[in-house]
Coordinates of C-alpha atoms and ligand atoms in Angstrom, one line a residue:
X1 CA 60.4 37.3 33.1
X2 CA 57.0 36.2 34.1
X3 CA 55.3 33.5 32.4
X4 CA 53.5 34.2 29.7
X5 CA 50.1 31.8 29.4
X6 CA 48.9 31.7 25.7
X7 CA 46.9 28.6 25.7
X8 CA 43.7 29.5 26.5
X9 CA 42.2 27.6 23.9
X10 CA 43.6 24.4 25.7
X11 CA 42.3 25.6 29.0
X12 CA 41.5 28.9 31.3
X13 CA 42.6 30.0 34.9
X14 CA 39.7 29.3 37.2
X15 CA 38.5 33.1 37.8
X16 CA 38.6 34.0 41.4
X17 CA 35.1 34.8 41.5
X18 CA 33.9 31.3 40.3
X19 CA 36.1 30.1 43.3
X20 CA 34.4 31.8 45.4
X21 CA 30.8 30.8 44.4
X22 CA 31.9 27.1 44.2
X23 CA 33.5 26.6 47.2
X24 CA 30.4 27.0 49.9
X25 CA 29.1 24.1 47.7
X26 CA 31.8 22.0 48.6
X27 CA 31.9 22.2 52.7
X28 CA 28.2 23.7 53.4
X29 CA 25.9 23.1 50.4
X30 CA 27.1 19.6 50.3
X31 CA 23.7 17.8 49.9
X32 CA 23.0 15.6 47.0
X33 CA 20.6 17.6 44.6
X34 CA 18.3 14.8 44.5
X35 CA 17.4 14.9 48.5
X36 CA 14.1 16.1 49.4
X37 CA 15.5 17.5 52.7
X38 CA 16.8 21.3 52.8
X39 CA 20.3 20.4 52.5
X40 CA 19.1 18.4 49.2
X41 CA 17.1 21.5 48.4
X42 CA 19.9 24.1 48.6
X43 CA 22.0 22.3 46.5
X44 CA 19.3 22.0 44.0
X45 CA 19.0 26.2 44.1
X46 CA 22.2 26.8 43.4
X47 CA 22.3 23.8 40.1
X48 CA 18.7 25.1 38.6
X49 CA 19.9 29.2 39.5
X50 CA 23.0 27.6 37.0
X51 CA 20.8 26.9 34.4
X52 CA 18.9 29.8 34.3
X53 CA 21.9 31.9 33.7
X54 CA 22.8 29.7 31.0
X55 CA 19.9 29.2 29.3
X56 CA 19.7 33.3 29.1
X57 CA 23.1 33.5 27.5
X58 CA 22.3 31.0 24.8
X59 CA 18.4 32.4 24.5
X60 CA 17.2 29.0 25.7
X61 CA 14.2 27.4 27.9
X62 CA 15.8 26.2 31.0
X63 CA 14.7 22.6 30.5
X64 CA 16.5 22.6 27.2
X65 CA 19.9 22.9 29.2
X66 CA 21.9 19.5 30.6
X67 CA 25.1 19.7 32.6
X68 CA 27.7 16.9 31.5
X69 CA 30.9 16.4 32.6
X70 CA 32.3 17.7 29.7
X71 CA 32.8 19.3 25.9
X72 CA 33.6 15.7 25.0
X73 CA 30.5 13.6 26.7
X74 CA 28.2 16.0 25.1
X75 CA 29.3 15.6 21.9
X76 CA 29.4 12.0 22.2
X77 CA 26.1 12.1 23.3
X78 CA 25.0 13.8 20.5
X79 CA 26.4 12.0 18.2
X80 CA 25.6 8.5 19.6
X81 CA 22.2 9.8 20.9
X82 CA 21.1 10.5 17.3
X83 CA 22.2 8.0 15.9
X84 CA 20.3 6.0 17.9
X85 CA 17.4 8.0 18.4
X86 CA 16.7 8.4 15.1
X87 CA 18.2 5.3 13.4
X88 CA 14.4 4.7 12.4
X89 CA 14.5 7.7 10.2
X90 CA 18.2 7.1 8.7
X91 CA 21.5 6.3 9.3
X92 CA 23.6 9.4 7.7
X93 CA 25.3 12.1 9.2
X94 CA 26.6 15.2 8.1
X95 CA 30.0 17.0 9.5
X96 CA 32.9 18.7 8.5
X97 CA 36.6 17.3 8.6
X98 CA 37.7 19.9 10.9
X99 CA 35.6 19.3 14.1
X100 CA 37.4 17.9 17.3
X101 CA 38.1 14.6 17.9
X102 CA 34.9 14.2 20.2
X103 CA 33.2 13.9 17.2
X104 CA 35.4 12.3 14.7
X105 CA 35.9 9.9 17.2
X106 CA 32.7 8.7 18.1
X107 CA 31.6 8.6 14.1
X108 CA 34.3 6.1 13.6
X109 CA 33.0 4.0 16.4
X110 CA 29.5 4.4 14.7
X111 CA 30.6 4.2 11.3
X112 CA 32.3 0.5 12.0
X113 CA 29.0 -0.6 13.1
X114 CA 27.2 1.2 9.9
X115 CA 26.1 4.9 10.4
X116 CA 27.7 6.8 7.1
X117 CA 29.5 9.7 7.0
X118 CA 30.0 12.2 4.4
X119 CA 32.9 14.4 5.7
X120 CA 33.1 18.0 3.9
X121 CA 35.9 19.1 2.7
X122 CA 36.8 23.1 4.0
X123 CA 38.4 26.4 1.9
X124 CA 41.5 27.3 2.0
X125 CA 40.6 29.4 5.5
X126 CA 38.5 26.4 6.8
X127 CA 35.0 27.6 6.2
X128 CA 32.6 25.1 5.4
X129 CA 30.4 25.5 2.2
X130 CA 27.1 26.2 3.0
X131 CA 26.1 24.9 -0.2
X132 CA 28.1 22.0 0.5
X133 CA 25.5 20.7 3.4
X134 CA 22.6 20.8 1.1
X135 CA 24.1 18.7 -1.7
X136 CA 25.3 16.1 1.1
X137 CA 21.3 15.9 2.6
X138 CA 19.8 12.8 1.8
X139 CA 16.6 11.3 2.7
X140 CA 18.8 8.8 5.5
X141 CA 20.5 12.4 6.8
X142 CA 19.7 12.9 10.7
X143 CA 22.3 15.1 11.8
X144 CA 24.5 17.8 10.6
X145 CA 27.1 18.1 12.9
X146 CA 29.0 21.4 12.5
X147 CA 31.1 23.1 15.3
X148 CA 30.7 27.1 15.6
X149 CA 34.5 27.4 15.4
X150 CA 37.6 25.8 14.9
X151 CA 39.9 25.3 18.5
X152 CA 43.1 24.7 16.4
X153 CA 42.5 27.8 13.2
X154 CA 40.1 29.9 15.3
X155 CA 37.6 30.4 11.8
X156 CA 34.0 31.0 12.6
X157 CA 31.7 29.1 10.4
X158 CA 28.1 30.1 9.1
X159 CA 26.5 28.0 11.5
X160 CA 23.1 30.0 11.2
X161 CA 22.6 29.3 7.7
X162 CA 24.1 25.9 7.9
X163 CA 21.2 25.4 10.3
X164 CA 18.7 26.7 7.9
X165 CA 19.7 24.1 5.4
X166 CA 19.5 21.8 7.8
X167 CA 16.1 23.1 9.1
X168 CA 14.5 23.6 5.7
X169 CA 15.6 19.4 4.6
X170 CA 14.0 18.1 7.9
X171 CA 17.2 17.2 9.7
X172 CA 18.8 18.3 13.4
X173 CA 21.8 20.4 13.8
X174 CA 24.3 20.2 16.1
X175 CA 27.3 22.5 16.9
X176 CA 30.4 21.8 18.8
X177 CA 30.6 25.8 20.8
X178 CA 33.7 24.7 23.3
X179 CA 35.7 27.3 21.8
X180 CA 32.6 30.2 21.4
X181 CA 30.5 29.8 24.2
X182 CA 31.2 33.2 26.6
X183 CA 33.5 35.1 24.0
X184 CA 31.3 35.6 20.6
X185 CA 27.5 35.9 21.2
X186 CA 25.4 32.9 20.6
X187 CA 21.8 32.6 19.7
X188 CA 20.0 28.7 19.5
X189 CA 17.2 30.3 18.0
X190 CA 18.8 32.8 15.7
X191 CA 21.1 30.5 14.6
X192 CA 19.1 27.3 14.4
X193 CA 20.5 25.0 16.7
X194 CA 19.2 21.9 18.1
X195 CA 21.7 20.8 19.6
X196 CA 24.8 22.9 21.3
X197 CA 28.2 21.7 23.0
X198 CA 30.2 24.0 25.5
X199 CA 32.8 23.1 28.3
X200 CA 32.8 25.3 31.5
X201 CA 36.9 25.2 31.3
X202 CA 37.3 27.1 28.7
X203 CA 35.5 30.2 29.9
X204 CA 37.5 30.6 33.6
X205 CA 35.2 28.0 34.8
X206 CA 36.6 24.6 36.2
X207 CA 37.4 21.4 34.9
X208 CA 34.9 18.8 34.2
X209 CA 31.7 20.0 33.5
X210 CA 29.9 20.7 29.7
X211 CA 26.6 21.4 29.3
X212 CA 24.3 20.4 26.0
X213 CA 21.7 22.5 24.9
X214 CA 18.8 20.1 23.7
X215 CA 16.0 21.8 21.7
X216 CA 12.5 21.3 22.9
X217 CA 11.4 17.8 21.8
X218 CA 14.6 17.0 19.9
X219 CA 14.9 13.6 20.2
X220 CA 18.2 12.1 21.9
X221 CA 18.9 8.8 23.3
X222 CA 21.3 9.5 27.1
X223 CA 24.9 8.0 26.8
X224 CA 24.1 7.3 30.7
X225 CA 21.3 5.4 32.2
X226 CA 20.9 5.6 36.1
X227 CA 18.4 7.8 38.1
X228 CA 16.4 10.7 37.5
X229 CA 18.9 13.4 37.1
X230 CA 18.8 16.3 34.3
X231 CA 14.9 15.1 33.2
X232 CA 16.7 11.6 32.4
X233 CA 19.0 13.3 29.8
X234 CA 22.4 12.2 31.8
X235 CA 21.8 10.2 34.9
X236 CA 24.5 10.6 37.9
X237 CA 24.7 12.7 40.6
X238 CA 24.8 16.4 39.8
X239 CA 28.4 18.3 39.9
X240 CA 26.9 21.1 42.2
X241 CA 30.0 23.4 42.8
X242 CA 31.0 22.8 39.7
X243 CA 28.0 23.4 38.2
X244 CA 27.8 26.8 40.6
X245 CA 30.8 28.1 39.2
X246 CA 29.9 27.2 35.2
X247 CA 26.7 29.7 36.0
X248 CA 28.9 32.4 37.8
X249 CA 31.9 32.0 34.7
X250 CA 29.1 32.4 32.5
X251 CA 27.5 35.6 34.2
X252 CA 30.8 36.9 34.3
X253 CA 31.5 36.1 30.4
X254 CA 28.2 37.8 30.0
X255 CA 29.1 41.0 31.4
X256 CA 32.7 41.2 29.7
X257 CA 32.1 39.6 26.5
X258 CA 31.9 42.7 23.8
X259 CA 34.8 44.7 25.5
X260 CA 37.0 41.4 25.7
X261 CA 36.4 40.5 22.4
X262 CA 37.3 43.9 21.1
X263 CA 40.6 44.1 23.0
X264 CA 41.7 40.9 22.6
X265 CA 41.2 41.1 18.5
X266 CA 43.2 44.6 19.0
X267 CA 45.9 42.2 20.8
X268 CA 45.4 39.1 18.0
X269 CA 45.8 41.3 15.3
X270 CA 48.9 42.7 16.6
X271 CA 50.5 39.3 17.1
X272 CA 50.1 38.5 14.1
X273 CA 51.1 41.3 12.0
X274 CA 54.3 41.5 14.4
X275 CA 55.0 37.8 13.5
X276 CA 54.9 37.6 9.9
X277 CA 56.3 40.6 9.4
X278 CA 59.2 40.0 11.2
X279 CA 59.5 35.9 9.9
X280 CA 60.4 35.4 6.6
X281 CA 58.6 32.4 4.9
X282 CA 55.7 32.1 7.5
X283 CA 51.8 32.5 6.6
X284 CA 48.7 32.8 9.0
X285 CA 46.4 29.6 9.3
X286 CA 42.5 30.0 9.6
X287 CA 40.1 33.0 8.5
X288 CA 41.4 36.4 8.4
X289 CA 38.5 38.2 9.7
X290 CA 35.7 35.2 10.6
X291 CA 38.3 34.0 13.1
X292 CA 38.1 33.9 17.2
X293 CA 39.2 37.3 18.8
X294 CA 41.7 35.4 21.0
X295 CA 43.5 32.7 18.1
X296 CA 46.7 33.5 16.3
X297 CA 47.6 30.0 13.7
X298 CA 51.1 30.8 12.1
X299 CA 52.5 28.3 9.9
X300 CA 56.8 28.8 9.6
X301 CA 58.6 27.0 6.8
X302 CA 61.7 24.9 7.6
X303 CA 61.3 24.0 11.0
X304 CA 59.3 21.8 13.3
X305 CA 56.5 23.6 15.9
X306 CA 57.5 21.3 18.6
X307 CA 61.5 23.0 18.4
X308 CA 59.7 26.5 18.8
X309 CA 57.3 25.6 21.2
X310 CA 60.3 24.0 23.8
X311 CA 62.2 27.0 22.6
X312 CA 59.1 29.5 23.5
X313 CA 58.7 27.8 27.1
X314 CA 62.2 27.8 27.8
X315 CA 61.4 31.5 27.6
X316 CA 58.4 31.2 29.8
X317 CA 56.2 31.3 26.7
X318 CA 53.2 28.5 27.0
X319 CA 52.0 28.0 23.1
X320 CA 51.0 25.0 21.3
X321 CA 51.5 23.5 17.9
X322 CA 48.8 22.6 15.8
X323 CA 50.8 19.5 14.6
X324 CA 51.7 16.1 15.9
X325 CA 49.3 15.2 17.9
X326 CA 49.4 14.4 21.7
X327 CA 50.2 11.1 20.9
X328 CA 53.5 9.2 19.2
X329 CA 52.2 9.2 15.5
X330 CA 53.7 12.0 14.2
X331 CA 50.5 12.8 11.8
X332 CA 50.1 16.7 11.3
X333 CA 47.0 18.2 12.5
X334 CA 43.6 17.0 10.5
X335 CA 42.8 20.5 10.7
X336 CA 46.2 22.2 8.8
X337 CA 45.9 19.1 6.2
X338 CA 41.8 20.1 5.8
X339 CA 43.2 23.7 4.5
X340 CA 45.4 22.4 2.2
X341 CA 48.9 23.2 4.1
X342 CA 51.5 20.4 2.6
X343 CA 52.8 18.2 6.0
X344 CA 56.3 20.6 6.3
X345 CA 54.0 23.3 7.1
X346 CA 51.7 22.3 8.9
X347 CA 54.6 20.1 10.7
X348 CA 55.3 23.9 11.5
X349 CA 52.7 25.3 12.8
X350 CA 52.2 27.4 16.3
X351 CA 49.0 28.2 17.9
X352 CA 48.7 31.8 20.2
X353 CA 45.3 32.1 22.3
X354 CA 45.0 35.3 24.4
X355 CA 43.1 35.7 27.6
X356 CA 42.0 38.0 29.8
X357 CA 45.1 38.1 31.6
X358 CA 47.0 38.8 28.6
X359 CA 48.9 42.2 28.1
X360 CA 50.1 44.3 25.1
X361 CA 53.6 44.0 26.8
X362 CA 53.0 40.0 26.7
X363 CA 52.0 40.2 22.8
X364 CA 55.2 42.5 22.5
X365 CA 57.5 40.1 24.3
X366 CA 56.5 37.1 21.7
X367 CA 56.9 39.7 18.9
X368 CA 60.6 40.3 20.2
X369 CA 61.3 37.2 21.2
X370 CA 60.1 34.6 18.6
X371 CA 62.0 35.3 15.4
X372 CA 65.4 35.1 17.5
X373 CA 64.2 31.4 18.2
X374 CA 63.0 30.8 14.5
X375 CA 66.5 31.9 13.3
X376 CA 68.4 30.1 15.0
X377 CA 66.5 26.7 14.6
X378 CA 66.5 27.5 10.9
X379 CA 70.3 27.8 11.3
X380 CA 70.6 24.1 12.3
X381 CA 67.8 22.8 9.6
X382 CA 68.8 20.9 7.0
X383 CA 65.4 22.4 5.3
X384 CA 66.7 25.4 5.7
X385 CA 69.0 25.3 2.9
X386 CA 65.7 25.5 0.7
X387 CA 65.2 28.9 1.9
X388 CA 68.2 30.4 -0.2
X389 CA 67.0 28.4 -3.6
Ligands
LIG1 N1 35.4 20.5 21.2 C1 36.3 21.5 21.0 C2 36.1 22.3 19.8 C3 37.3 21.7 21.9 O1 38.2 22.6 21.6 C4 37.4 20.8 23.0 C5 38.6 21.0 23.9 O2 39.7 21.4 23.6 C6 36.5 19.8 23.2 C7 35.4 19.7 22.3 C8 36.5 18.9 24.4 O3 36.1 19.6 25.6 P1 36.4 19.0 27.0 O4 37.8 19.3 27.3 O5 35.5 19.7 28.0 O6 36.1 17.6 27.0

């Protein structure tokens, strides 16, 4: 059987076209963006022609957009750069306990060193309570820090009326778009965002390269200091074909987005039905409907996710579990916890994304293939034996 890829919410296959537009920029556009010469200049053209394609997509100004070198340094950056930035205003941010560790992380750093935190708690689906932010503002709040939707339960949150809140109380907003930028439509200004995160990998673009979207005179302090580059927003020498091929995923996410989105939610919604139907004692994580067209979160009782998801690539399945993390604590996800799943479940959990490579006769093949794994791991749990009580 041919390997079946469903982790596109881990990473994407480079698309051939954004090979193709990269790889002049490697052997024959190969002068540093900075250079006032014409081998400078023609690597500048092909960053700044980037930017214009992406600032369309997200209905931004051009100089509000800053290539990174990843999801992860531009959420740091907007969380330390804040923090700094504005520590003359207040020292209190806002987020929810589901984001990614790029920004739980950095708020712990801050946090020993005395930013506060207020953490909000999510529904049973993981949406965050609008109403929730405004109780939380303070007169020492400077950021709400909400991410458009979850990477591990797919839900979309209210982003554009978190914003508002946000907006209407004097304070910045910030959201984490890794897993929405190129596959649901975003809007800075519709949906009140200052601040916006997005990785190039995750929408058939390559490795290493994020951009943030800074609103016009929102103040940010760089995580780099160095020369000149990106207005002084991220000093260090431009990415260029990495940068080309963000701006030609991103026209190419453009052009596909609607009729992706529709067949992959077809596809999603198959998945699922096909699971739980046919696995007793399992449950679907994350929103039902206000959920990423390409994310499938099934919790099954009794066993562990990491047995399936050997089991599944033994089969030339590629899944992932939205339990232990990648390191040796054993922890469940922060994410399965946040919705209230007790640890056995989430300890159980598998996460499906779909692509655009992926087929009805791939969703199919998990549908058939799955519950024969679940089964027989359930055979040899000692949980098991809970099943028949
Ligand atoms: N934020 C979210 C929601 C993500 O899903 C990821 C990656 O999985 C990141 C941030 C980090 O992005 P990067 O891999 O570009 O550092």
């Amino acid at each position: 059987m041919n390997p079946i890829y469903l982790d596109h919410a881990a990473t994407t296959p480079l698309a051939t076209e954004v090979l193709e537009a990269m790889l002049p920029y490697f052997t024959e556009f190969y002068g540093n963006p900075s250079s006032l010469h014409g081998f400078g200049q023609v690597a500048k053209d092909g960053i700044e022609r980037a930017r214009q394609t992406i600032a369309n997509a997200l209905h931004a100004r051009e100089d509000e957009i800053v290539f990174t070198g990843s999801g992860t340094e531009s959420d740091n950056t907007v969380i330390k750069g804040t923090a700094h930035a504005l520590a003359a205003k207040g020292d209190h941010i806002i987020t929810s306990g589901i984001e990614h560790h790029a920004i739980h992380e950095p708020l712990h750093f801050l946090e020993k060193q005395g930013l506060k935190v207020t953490y909000l708690p999510v529904d049973a689906n993981g949406l965050v309570d609008p109403d929730e932010v405004k109780k939380a503002i303070t007169d020492k709040t400077i950021l709400v820090s909400i991410m458009h939707a979850n990477n591990e339960i797919g839900t979309i949150e209210p982003i554009a009326e978190i914003g508002r809140i946000a907006h209407e109380n004097g304070v910045l907003f910030h959201t984490d778009a890794v897993q929405t930028f190129g596959h649901i439509p975003i809007d800075v200004n519709a949906m009140n965002i200052d601040f916006l995160s997005a990785s190039a990998h995750k929408l058939y673009g390559p490795k290493g390269v994020g951009l943030l979207y800074v609103r016009k005179g929102a103040r940010l302090t760089p995580l780099l200091h160095g020369g000149d580059q990106e207005k002084r927003r991220r000093a260090s020498t431009q990415n260029v074909p990495a940068i080309v091929g963000f701006g030609r995923a991103v026209e190419l996410a453009a052009a596909e987005m609607e009729s992706e989105a529709a067949r992959q939610t077809v596809l999603r919604d198959r998945l699922i039905q096909g699971l739980l139907a046919a696995i007793p004692h399992s449950r679907l994580n994350g929103h039902p409907s206000s959920r990423l067209p390409n994310n499938v979160n099934i919790s099954i009782a009794y066993i562990e996710g990491e047995a399936m998801l050997l089991n599944l690539d033994m089969e030339g399945i590629a899944a992932s579990t939205g339990s232990a993390c990648t390191s040796s604590s054993l922890e469940p996800s922060h994410c399965l916890t946040a919705i209230g799943l007790p640890h056995e479940l989430a300890h159980g959990s598998l996460r499906f994304t779909l692509g655009r490579g992926t087929t009805r006769e791939q969703i199919d093949s998990v549908i058939a293939v799955l519950p024969g794994i679940v089964k027989k791991l359930r055979a040899m749990s000692p949980l098991s034996r809970k099943i028949a009580q």
